């Protein structure tokens, strides 16, 4: 895969997308992790982070887990359970791990927590391997 890590425009992780989340990831044990402080521009209902933003954090963490392990795969299915509202202004800790692999199908899970460990949302993702040139 030939992605220029300094100029790509991924909404979640590009360092230069002006409206993006600019997430930075790291590997921690068998997980891929990031942190994000949602602002007022990320809310849905007043004071609560939009569920689509929370979903993006979870999806991206799983996608990055794979990207960082040289897997070229896309999200084929995503299930999110929103346990509690994510408050605007509170840091979210997000981590993803792989739970399985069968043929082209890779299964992962992710969770987003508050600093005190309270789980905000959990996700199950199914990713399908695609040829590297399909992702440019
Ligand atoms: C640090 C620098 C970073 C750089 C940038 C990083 C960017 C990171 C960006 C991250 C962005 C974040 C991530 C994103 O946002 S990724 C973007 C969002 N996702 C997409 O755009 C995917 C769109 N869909 C497709 O492209 C196709 O439908 C895919 C490729 C998924 C499959 O179409 P394809 O034509 O290839 O395959 P097929 O349909 O013949 O199916 C093949 C087999 O797979 C089985 N199957 C299919 N679906 C499912 C399912 N749900 N559960 C279980 N099984 C499933 C199916 O039954 C069949 O099995 P079998 O019948 O052969 O046994």
GROMACS .gro file of C-alpha atoms and ligand atoms in nm:
model
  199
    1UNK     CA    1   0.000   0.000   0.000
    2UNK     CA    2   0.138   0.341  -0.087
    3UNK     CA    3  -0.004   0.595   0.156
    4UNK     CA    4   0.193   0.908   0.231
    5UNK     CA    5   0.151   0.934   0.606
    6UNK     CA    6   0.206   1.309   0.603
    7UNK     CA    7  -0.033   1.411   0.325
    8UNK     CA    8  -0.326   1.165   0.331
    9UNK     CA    9  -0.664   1.313   0.422
   10UNK     CA   10  -0.822   1.047   0.646
   11UNK     CA   11  -1.092   1.227   0.846
   12UNK     CA   12  -0.988   1.046   1.163
   13UNK     CA   13  -0.608   1.041   1.151
   14UNK     CA   14  -0.475   1.283   0.891
   15UNK     CA   15  -0.243   1.541   1.049
   16UNK     CA   16  -0.348   1.795   0.784
   17UNK     CA   17  -0.724   1.747   0.733
   18UNK     CA   18  -0.856   2.082   0.860
   19UNK     CA   19  -1.185   1.936   0.985
   20UNK     CA   20  -1.041   1.599   1.091
   21UNK     CA   21  -0.995   1.449   1.438
   22UNK     CA   22  -0.614   1.424   1.399
   23UNK     CA   23  -0.593   1.103   1.602
   24UNK     CA   24  -0.249   0.967   1.685
   25UNK     CA   25  -0.218   0.594   1.750
   26UNK     CA   26   0.027   0.373   1.935
   27UNK     CA   27   0.059   0.002   1.996
   28UNK     CA   28   0.025  -0.107   2.358
   29UNK     CA   29   0.068  -0.480   2.414
   30UNK     CA   30  -0.179  -0.655   2.187
   31UNK     CA   31  -0.388  -0.340   2.143
   32UNK     CA   32  -0.383  -0.022   1.938
   33UNK     CA   33  -0.468   0.287   2.141
   34UNK     CA   34  -0.547   0.656   2.104
   35UNK     CA   35  -0.685   0.944   2.310
   36UNK     CA   36  -0.928   1.214   2.205
   37UNK     CA   37  -1.085   1.512   2.378
   38UNK     CA   38  -1.415   1.587   2.204
   39UNK     CA   39  -1.508   1.952   2.179
   40UNK     CA   40  -1.841   2.130   2.142
   41UNK     CA   41  -1.812   2.093   1.763
   42UNK     CA   42  -1.837   1.714   1.810
   43UNK     CA   43  -2.169   1.706   1.997
   44UNK     CA   44  -2.513   1.584   1.905
   45UNK     CA   45  -2.751   1.640   2.194
   46UNK     CA   46  -2.629   1.929   2.408
   47UNK     CA   47  -2.323   1.829   2.608
   48UNK     CA   48  -2.311   1.477   2.462
   49UNK     CA   49  -2.066   1.366   2.195
   50UNK     CA   50  -2.236   1.267   1.868
   51UNK     CA   51  -2.262   0.889   1.835
   52UNK     CA   52  -2.115   0.907   1.487
   53UNK     CA   53  -1.799   1.061   1.628
   54UNK     CA   54  -1.773   0.789   1.896
   55UNK     CA   55  -1.827   0.531   1.623
   56UNK     CA   56  -1.552   0.688   1.413
   57UNK     CA   57  -1.309   0.661   1.706
   58UNK     CA   58  -1.388   0.291   1.750
   59UNK     CA   59  -1.381   0.209   1.378
   60UNK     CA   60  -1.057   0.395   1.323
   61UNK     CA   61  -0.886   0.226   1.618
   62UNK     CA   62  -0.969  -0.115   1.470
   63UNK     CA   63  -0.862  -0.005   1.121
   64UNK     CA   64  -0.536   0.132   1.258
   65UNK     CA   65  -0.471  -0.190   1.448
   66UNK     CA   66  -0.475  -0.365   1.110
   67UNK     CA   67  -0.294  -0.091   0.915
   68UNK     CA   68  -0.008  -0.097   1.166
   69UNK     CA   69   0.023  -0.471   1.108
   70UNK     CA   70   0.037  -0.435   0.730
   71UNK     CA   71  -0.315  -0.568   0.677
   72UNK     CA   72  -0.504  -0.402   0.391
   73UNK     CA   73  -0.867  -0.436   0.494
   74UNK     CA   74  -1.187  -0.232   0.500
   75UNK     CA   75  -1.473  -0.220   0.748
   76UNK     CA   76  -1.743  -0.457   0.623
   77UNK     CA   77  -1.966  -0.449   0.931
   78UNK     CA   78  -1.970  -0.254   1.255
   79UNK     CA   79  -2.183  -0.294   1.568
   80UNK     CA   80  -2.165  -0.031   1.841
   81UNK     CA   81  -2.319  -0.036   2.184
   82UNK     CA   82  -2.336   0.308   2.343
   83UNK     CA   83  -2.330   0.238   2.717
   84UNK     CA   84  -2.335   0.593   2.858
   85UNK     CA   85  -2.329   0.940   2.702
   86UNK     CA   86  -1.978   1.064   2.627
   87UNK     CA   87  -1.949   1.410   2.783
   88UNK     CA   88  -1.811   1.693   2.570
   89UNK     CA   89  -1.471   1.800   2.705
   90UNK     CA   90  -1.382   1.469   2.873
   91UNK     CA   91  -1.089   1.274   2.734
   92UNK     CA   92  -1.176   0.939   2.578
   93UNK     CA   93  -0.928   0.652   2.580
   94UNK     CA   94  -0.985   0.418   2.287
   95UNK     CA   95  -0.833   0.076   2.237
   96UNK     CA   96  -0.878  -0.196   1.977
   97UNK     CA   97  -0.770  -0.557   1.955
   98UNK     CA   98  -0.809  -0.843   1.711
   99UNK     CA   99  -1.034  -1.130   1.813
  100UNK     CA  100  -1.013  -1.359   1.512
  101UNK     CA  101  -0.923  -1.426   1.150
  102UNK     CA  102  -1.079  -1.664   0.901
  103UNK     CA  103  -0.987  -1.638   0.536
  104UNK     CA  104  -1.037  -1.276   0.428
  105UNK     CA  105  -1.247  -1.197   0.735
  106UNK     CA  106  -1.079  -1.031   1.033
  107UNK     CA  107  -1.275  -0.968   1.353
  108UNK     CA  108  -1.186  -0.698   1.603
  109UNK     CA  109  -1.329  -0.529   1.909
  110UNK     CA  110  -1.281  -0.180   2.045
  111UNK     CA  111  -1.385   0.020   2.346
  112UNK     CA  112  -1.389   0.385   2.447
  113UNK     CA  113  -1.350   0.470   2.815
  114UNK     CA  114  -1.336   0.777   3.034
  115UNK     CA  115  -1.016   0.845   3.228
  116UNK     CA  116  -1.156   0.667   3.536
  117UNK     CA  117  -1.212   0.352   3.331
  118UNK     CA  118  -1.587   0.391   3.285
  119UNK     CA  119  -1.679   0.229   2.954
  120UNK     CA  120  -1.860   0.471   2.722
  121UNK     CA  121  -1.903   0.246   2.416
  122UNK     CA  122  -1.792  -0.088   2.279
  123UNK     CA  123  -1.777  -0.209   1.919
  124UNK     CA  124  -1.742  -0.530   1.725
  125UNK     CA  125  -1.598  -0.492   1.376
  126UNK     CA  126  -1.568  -0.721   1.079
  127UNK     CA  127  -1.300  -0.626   0.828
  128UNK     CA  128  -1.241  -0.783   0.488
  129UNK     CA  129  -0.896  -0.807   0.335
  130UNK     CA  130  -0.874  -0.634  -0.004
  131UNK     CA  131  -0.584  -0.613  -0.248
  132UNK     CA  132  -0.335  -0.340  -0.145
  133UNK     CA  133  -0.388  -0.148  -0.470
  134UNK     CA  134  -0.761  -0.120  -0.390
  135UNK     CA  135  -0.676   0.127  -0.113
  136UNK     CA  136  -0.443   0.351  -0.311
  137LIG     C1  137  -0.065   0.651   1.001
  137LIG     C2  138  -0.097   0.671   0.857
  137LIG     C3  139  -0.233   0.615   0.829
  137LIG     C4  140  -0.263   0.610   0.689
  137LIG     C5  141  -0.405   0.614   0.659
  137LIG     C6  142  -0.479   0.501   0.722
  137LIG     C7  143  -0.620   0.519   0.679
  137LIG     C8  144  -0.706   0.434   0.764
  137LIG     C9  145  -0.844   0.455   0.715
  137LIG    C10  146  -0.934   0.377   0.803
  137LIG    C11  147  -1.074   0.404   0.769
  137LIG    C12  148  -1.162   0.333   0.868
  137LIG    C13  149  -1.218   0.209   0.809
  137LIG    C14  150  -1.319   0.246   0.703
  137LIG     O1  151  -1.393   0.338   0.717
  137LIG     S1  152  -1.318   0.150   0.563
  137LIG    C15  153  -1.443   0.233   0.463
  137LIG    C16  154  -1.579   0.179   0.491
  137LIG     N1  155  -1.594   0.049   0.431
  137LIG    C17  156  -1.605   0.034   0.298
  137LIG     O2  157  -1.601   0.127   0.223
  137LIG    C18  158  -1.626  -0.107   0.251
  137LIG    C19  159  -1.726  -0.107   0.136
  137LIG     N2  160  -1.755  -0.246   0.094
  137LIG    C20  161  -1.672  -0.309   0.009
  137LIG     O3  162  -1.575  -0.256  -0.040
  137LIG    C21  163  -1.707  -0.450  -0.021
  137LIG     O4  164  -1.840  -0.478   0.010
  137LIG    C22  165  -1.616  -0.552   0.058
  137LIG    C23  166  -1.468  -0.532   0.017
  137LIG    C24  167  -1.631  -0.536   0.211
  137LIG    C25  168  -1.658  -0.693   0.022
  137LIG     O5  169  -1.666  -0.700  -0.118
  137LIG     P1  170  -1.596  -0.818  -0.199
  137LIG     O6  171  -1.659  -0.811  -0.335
  137LIG     O7  172  -1.449  -0.806  -0.187
  137LIG     O8  173  -1.639  -0.947  -0.123
  137LIG     P2  174  -1.780  -1.023  -0.123
  137LIG     O9  175  -1.895  -0.929  -0.100
  137LIG    O10  176  -1.786  -1.111  -0.243
  137LIG    O11  177  -1.760  -1.109   0.008
  137LIG    C26  178  -1.646  -1.194   0.017
  137LIG    C27  179  -1.670  -1.288   0.132
  137LIG    O12  180  -1.677  -1.214   0.252
  137LIG    C28  181  -1.802  -1.238   0.314
  137LIG     N3  182  -1.851  -1.117   0.379
  137LIG    C29  183  -1.866  -0.997   0.325
  137LIG     N4  184  -1.912  -0.910   0.417
  137LIG    C30  185  -1.924  -0.979   0.531
  137LIG    C31  186  -1.966  -0.948   0.659
  137LIG     N5  187  -2.002  -0.823   0.692
  137LIG     N6  188  -1.966  -1.042   0.752
  137LIG    C32  189  -1.927  -1.168   0.724
  137LIG     N7  190  -1.886  -1.205   0.602
  137LIG    C33  191  -1.885  -1.111   0.507
  137LIG    C34  192  -1.895  -1.278   0.203
  137LIG    O13  193  -2.003  -1.355   0.252
  137LIG    C35  194  -1.803  -1.361   0.119
  137LIG    O14  195  -1.783  -1.489   0.177
  137LIG     P3  196  -1.790  -1.619   0.084
  137LIG    O15  197  -1.927  -1.616   0.026
  137LIG    O16  198  -1.682  -1.604  -0.017
  137LIG    O17  199  -1.768  -1.733   0.180
   0.00000   0.00000   0.00000
